[in-house]
Coordinates of C-alpha atoms in Angstrom, one line a residue:
X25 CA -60.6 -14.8 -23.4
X26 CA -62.4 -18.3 -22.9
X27 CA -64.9 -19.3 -25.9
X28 CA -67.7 -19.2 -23.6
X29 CA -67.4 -15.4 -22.6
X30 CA -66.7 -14.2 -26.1
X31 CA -69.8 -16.0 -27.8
X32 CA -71.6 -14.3 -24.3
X33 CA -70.5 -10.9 -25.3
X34 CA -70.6 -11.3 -29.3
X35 CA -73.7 -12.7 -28.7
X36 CA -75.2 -9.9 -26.8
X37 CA -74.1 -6.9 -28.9
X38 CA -75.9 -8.2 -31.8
X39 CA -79.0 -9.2 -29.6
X40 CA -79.0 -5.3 -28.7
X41 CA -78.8 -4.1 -32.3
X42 CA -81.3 -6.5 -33.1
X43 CA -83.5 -5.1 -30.1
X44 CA -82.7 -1.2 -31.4
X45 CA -83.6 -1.4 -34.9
X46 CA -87.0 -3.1 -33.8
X47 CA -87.4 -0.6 -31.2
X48 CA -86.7 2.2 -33.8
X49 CA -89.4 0.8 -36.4
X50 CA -91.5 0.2 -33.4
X51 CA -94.7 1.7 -30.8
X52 CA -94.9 5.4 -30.5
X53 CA -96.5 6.7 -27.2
X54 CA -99.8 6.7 -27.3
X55 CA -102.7 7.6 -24.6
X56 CA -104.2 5.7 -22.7
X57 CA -108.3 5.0 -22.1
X58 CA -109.2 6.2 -19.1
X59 CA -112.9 4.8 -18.5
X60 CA -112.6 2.5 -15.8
X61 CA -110.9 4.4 -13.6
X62 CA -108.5 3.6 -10.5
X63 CA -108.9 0.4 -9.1
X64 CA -112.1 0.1 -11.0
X65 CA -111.6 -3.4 -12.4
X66 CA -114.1 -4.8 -15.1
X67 CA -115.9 -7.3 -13.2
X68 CA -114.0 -9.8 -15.5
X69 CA -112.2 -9.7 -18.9
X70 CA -112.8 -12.3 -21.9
X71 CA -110.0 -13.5 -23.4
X72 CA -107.2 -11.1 -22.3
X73 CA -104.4 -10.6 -24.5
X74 CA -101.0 -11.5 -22.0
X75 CA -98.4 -9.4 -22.0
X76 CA -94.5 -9.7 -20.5
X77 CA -92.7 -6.3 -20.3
X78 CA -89.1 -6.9 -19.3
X79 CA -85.3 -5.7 -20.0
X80 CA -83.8 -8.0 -23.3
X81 CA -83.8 -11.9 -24.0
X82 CA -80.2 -11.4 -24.4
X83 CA -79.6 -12.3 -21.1
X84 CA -79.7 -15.8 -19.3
X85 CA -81.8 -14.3 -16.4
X86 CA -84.7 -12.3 -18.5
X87 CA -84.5 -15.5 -20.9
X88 CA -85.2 -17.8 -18.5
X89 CA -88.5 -15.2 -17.1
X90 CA -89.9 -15.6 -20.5
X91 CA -89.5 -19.2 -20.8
X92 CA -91.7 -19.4 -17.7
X93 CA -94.2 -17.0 -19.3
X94 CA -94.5 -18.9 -22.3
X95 CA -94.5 -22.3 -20.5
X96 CA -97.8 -20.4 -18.4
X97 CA -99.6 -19.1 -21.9
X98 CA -98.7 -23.0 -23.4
X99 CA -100.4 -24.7 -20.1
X100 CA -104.0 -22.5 -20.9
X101 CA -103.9 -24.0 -24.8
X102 CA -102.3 -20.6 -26.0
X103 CA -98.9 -20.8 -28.4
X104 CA -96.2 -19.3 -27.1
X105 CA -96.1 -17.1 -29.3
X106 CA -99.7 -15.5 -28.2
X107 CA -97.4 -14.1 -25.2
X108 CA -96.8 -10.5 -26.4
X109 CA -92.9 -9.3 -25.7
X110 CA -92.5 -5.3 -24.0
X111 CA -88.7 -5.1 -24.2
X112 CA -87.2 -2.2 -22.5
X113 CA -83.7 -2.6 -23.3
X114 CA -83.3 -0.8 -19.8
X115 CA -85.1 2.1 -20.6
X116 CA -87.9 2.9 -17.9
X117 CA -89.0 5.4 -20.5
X118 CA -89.7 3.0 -22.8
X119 CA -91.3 0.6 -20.7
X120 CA -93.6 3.3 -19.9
X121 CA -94.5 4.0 -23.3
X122 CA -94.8 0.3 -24.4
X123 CA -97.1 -0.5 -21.8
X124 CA -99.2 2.6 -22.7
X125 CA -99.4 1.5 -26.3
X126 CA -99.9 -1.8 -25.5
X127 CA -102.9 -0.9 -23.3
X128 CA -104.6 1.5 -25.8
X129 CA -104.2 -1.5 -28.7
X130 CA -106.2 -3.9 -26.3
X131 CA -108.7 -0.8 -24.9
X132 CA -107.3 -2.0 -21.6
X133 CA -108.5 -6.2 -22.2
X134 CA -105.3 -7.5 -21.3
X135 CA -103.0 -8.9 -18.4
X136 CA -99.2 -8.1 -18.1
X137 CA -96.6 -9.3 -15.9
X138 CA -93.8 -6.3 -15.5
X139 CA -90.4 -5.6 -14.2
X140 CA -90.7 -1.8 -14.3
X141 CA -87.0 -1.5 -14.6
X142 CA -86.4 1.3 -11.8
X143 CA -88.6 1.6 -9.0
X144 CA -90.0 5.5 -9.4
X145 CA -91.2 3.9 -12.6
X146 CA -93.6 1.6 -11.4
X147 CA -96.1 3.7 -10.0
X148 CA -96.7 5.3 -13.2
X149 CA -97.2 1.9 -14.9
X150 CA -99.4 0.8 -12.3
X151 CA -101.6 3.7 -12.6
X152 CA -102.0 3.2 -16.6
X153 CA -103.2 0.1 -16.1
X154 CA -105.9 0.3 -13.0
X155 CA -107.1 3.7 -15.3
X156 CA -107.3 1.2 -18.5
X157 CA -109.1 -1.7 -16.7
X158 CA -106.3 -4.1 -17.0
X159 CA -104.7 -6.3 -14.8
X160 CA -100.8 -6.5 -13.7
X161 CA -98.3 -8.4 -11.6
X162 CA -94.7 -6.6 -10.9
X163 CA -92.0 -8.0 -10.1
X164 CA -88.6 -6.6 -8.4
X165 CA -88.9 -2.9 -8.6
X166 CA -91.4 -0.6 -7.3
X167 CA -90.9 2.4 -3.9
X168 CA -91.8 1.1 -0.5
X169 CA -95.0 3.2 -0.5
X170 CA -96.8 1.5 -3.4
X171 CA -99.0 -1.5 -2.5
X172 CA -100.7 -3.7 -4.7
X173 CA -103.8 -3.5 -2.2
X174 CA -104.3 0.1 -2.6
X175 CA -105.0 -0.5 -6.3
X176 CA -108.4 -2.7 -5.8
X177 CA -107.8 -5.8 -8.1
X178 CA -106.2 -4.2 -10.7
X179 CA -102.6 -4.3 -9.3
X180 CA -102.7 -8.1 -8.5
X181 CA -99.1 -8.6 -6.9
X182 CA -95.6 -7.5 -6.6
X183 CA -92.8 -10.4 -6.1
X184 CA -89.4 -9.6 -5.4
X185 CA -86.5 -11.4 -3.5
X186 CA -85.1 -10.9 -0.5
X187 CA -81.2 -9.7 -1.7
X188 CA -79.4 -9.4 1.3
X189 CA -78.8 -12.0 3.1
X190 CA -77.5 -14.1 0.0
X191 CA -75.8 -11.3 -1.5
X192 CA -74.2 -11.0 2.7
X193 CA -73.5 -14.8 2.1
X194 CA -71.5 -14.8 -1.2
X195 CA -69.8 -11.9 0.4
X196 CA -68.8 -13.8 3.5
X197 CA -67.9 -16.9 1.1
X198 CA -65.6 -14.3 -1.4
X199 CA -63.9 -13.2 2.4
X200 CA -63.3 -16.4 3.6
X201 CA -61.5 -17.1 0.4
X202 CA -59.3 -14.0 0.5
X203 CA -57.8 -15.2 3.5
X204 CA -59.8 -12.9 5.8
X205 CA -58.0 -9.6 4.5
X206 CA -57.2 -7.5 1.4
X207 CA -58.8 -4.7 -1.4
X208 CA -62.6 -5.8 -2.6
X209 CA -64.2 -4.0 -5.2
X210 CA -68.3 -4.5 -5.6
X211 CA -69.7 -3.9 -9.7
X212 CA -73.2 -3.6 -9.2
X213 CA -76.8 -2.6 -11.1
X214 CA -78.6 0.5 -12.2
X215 CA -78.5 2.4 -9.0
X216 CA -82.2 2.9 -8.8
X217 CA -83.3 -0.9 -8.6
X218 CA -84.3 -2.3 -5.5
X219 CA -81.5 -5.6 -6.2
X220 CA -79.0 -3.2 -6.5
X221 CA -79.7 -1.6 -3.3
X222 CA -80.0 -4.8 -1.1
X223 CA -77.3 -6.3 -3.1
X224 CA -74.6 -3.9 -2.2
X225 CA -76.2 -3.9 1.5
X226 CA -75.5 -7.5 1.9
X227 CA -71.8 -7.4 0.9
X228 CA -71.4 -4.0 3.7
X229 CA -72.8 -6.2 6.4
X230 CA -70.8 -9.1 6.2
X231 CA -67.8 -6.2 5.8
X232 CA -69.1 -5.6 9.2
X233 CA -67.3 -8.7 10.3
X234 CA -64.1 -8.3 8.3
X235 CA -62.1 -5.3 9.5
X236 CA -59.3 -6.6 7.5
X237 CA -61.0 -6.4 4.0
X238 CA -61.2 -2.9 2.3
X239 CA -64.2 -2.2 -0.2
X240 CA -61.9 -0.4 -2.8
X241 CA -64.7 0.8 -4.8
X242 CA -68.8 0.5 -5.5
X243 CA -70.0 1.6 -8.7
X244 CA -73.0 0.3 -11.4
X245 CA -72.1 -1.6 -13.7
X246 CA -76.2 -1.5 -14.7
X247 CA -76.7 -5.3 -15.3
X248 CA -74.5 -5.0 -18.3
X249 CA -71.3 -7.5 -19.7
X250 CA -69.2 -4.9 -21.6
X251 CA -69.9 -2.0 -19.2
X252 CA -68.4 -4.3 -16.4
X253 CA -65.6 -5.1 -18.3
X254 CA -64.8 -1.4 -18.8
X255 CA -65.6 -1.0 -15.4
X256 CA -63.1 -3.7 -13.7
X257 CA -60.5 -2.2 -16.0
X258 CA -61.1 0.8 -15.0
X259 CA -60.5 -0.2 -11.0
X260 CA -57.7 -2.4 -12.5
X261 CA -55.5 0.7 -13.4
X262 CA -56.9 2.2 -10.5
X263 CA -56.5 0.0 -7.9
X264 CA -53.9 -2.4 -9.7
X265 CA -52.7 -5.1 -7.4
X266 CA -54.5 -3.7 -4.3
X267 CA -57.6 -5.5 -5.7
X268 CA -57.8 -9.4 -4.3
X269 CA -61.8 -10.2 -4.7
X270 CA -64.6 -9.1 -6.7
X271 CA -68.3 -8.9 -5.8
X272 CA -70.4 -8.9 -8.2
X273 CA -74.3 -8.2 -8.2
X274 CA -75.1 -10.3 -11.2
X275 CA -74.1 -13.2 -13.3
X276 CA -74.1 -11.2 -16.1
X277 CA -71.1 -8.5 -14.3
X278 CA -69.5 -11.6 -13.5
X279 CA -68.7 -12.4 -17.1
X280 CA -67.1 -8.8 -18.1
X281 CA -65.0 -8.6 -15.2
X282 CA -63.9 -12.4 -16.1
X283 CA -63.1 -10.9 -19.2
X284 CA -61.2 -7.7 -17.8
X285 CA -59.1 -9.8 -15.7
X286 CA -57.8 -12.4 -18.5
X287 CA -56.9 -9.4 -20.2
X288 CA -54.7 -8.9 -17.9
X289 CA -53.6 -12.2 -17.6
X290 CA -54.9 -12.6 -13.9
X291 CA -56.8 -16.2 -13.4
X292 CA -57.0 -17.0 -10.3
X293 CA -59.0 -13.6 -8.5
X294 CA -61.8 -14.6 -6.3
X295 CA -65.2 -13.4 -7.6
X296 CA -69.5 -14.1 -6.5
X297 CA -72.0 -13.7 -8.6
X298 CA -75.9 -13.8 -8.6
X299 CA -79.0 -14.9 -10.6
X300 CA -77.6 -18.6 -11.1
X301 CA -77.8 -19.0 -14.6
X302 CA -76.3 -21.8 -16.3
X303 CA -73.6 -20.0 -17.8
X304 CA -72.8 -19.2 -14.3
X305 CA -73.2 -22.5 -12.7
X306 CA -70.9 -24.1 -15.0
X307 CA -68.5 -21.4 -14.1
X308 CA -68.5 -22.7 -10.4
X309 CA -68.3 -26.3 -11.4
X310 CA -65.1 -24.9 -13.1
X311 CA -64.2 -23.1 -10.2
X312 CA -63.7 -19.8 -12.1
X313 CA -67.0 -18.3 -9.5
X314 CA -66.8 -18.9 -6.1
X315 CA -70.3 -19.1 -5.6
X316 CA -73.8 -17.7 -7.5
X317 CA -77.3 -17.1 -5.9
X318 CA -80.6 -18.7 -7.9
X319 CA -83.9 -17.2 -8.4
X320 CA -85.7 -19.4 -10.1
X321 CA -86.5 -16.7 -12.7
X322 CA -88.4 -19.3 -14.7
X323 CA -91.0 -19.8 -12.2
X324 CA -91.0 -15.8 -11.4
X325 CA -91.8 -15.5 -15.0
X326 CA -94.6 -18.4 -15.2
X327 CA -96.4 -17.6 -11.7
X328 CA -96.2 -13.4 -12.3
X329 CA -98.3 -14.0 -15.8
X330 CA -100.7 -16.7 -14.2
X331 CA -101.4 -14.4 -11.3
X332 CA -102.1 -11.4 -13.8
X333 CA -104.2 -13.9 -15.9
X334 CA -106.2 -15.2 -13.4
X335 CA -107.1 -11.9 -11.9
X336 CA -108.0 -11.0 -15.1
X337 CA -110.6 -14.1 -15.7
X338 CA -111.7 -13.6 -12.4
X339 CA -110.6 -17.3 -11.0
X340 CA -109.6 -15.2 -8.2
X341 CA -110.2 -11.8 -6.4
X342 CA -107.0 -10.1 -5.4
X343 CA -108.8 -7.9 -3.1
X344 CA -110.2 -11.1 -1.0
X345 CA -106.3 -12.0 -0.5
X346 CA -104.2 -11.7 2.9
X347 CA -101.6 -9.4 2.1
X348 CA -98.8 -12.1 2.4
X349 CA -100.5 -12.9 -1.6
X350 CA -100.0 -8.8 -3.0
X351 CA -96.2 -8.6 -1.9
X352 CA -94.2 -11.6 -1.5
X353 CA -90.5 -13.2 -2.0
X354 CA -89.7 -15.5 -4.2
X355 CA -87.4 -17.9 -3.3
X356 CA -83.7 -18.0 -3.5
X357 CA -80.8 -20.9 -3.5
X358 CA -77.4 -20.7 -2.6
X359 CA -75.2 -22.2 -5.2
X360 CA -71.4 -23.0 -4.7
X361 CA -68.6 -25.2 -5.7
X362 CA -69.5 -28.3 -3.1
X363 CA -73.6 -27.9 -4.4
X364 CA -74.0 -26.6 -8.2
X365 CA -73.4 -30.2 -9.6
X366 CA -76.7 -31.3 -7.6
X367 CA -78.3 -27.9 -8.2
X368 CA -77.4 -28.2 -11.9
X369 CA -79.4 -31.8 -12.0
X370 CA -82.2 -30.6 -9.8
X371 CA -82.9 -27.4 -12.0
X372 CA -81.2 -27.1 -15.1
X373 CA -80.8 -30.4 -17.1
X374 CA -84.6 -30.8 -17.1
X375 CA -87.5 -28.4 -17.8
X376 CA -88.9 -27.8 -14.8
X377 CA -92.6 -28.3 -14.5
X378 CA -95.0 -26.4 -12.4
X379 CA -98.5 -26.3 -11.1
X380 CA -99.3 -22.5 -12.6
X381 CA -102.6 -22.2 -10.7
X382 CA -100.3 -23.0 -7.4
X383 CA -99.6 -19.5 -7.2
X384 CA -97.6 -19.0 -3.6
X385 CA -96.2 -22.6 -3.4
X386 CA -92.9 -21.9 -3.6
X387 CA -93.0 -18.3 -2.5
X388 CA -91.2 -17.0 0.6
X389 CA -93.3 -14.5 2.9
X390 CA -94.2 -11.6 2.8
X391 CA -92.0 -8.6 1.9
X392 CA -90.7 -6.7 5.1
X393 CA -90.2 -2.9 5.3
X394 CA -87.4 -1.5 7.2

């Protein structure tokens, strides 16, 4: 096992106990004020307490969203440390419930920016907070039939990214490298997230083109390193030699089924990732990932907070906005061997620096319903 997956995975078993004894000496459900009503909005809020509820700072990806959060609270003369942390750990339960606290401590004067962690769970959040009078921006998961717009002000935007036609091109990359034919396997998220879903859709349409290639096996590996190094063992004694690619819907998969594989002593299967953290990059430059899709989760994590703020402050009214503002992509680069050197100088070896009042420069349209 190389250095750098080990301190990964050492690394993130004691961020988790970390993350469960806090949890266990932390919030308790509470409930919620109800006196504004739905999509009653205060006309504006003084001072709002910001808020980032999200899965674990373990992890690269949610890292690099919070670094953007704090780089927004930092650019309105706030410390960092004034941005208040909602961790999950994964649990749409206790997102639920930390938001619900959270609201009822700041009788509803605050702004949060939210990955919901499943999309049923989202409406539910969403709800709590237009009935408490605050303010919040989602980002990736929430069901096709909840808008932003039918929530007045309150629900100020949803961003997510448009998965499938990257997650399609890494495919067609990780094909192209098999030599057009052979056994795939495809690790992927919790089942219920929207990435997941489009994730796994793009690697079945560029299957589409390759009759030759067999997808062995789809299963979750729920975002997680050591589940997807049980899981790619588990296909391993399966599937044994049968198996000639890997597709993988995160960075974060990628690394346990690196790990599963060197256990075996097998070094040279080709595998695609996605998020395009630096772990990962570096990877590719060392040609141990074919390729890796970027998010910028950084700016998704500055820009969701600022729109929630803002809102909030009443700098803008969500409800005056084209609907191309409520639901929107954020954008996504392609990173592979020939490129990640030049990505890696363009994005990662600098802190990037953005306009946080620009809030749908770098967006990518609005989201599209099938």
């Amino acid at each position: 096992m190389s250095t750098f997956i080990k301190d990964f995975i050492d690394h993130e078993v004691m961020s988790r106990r970390k993350l469960l004894l806090a949890g266990a000496a932390g919030m308790a459900t509470m409930a919620v004020p109800g006196a504004f009503g739905r999509g009653q909005a205060r006309a504006a809020l003084t001072d709002p307490t910001i808020a980032w509820s999200y899965r674990d700072r373990a992890s690269a990806y949610w890292n690099s969203v919070l670094s953007g959060g704090e780089a927004f609270v930092e650019s309105i003369g706030r410390s960092k440390s004034d941005l208040v942390s909602l961790i999950s750990e994964g649990s749409s339960e206790k997102s639920l419930s930390d938001i619900r606290t959270f609201l009822a401590r700041t009788n509803g004067n605050c702004a949060i920016a939210c990955d919901p962690n499943d999309s049923p769970n989202a409406r539910p959040i969403v709800e709590s907070v237009a009935a408490a009078g605050a303010y919040i921006s989602t980002i990736w998961n929430k069901t096709d039939d909840l808008h932003p717009w039918d929530f007045g002000d309150n629900y100020v935007s949803h961003m997510t990214w448009s998965d499938e036609q990257p997650a399609e091109q890494t495919a067609r990359i990780l094909f192209e490298a098999m030599g057009g034919s052979g056994g795939v396997v495809h690790l992927g998220g919790i089942a219920a997230n929207n990435p997941a879903v489009e994730r796994l859709a793009g690697l079945h349409n560029a299957l589409a083109d390759f009759p030759e290639i067999e997808l062995l096996d789809a299963q979750p590996a729920d975002w997680d390193t050591t589940k997807a190094a049980q899981l790619m063992s588990s296909f391993l004694t399966r599937y044994g030699d049968r198996i000639t690619g890997v597709h993988c819907a995160a960075d974060n998969i990628a690394y346990g089924v690196i790990e599963a594989l060197r256990a075996e002593g097998i070094t040279d299967m080709p595998i695609v990732a996605y998020d395009g953290n630096p772990e990962a990059v570096k990877l590719v430059m060392d040609g141990q990932l074919l390729a890796t899709v970027f998010t910028n989760p950084f700016w998704g994590g500055g820009i969701s907070a600022a729109l929630a703020y803002h809102a909030a402050i009443g700098t803008f009214k969500p409800s005056e906005e084209p609907q191309e503002h409520r639901e929107f992509y954020g954008p996504t680069v392609l990173i592979t061997q020939a490129d990640a050197a030049e990505f890696q100088a363009q994005y990662l070896d600098s802190t990037p620096e953005y306009d946080w009042e620009d809030f749908w420069g770098p967006s990518n349209g609005q989201i599209q319903y099938r």
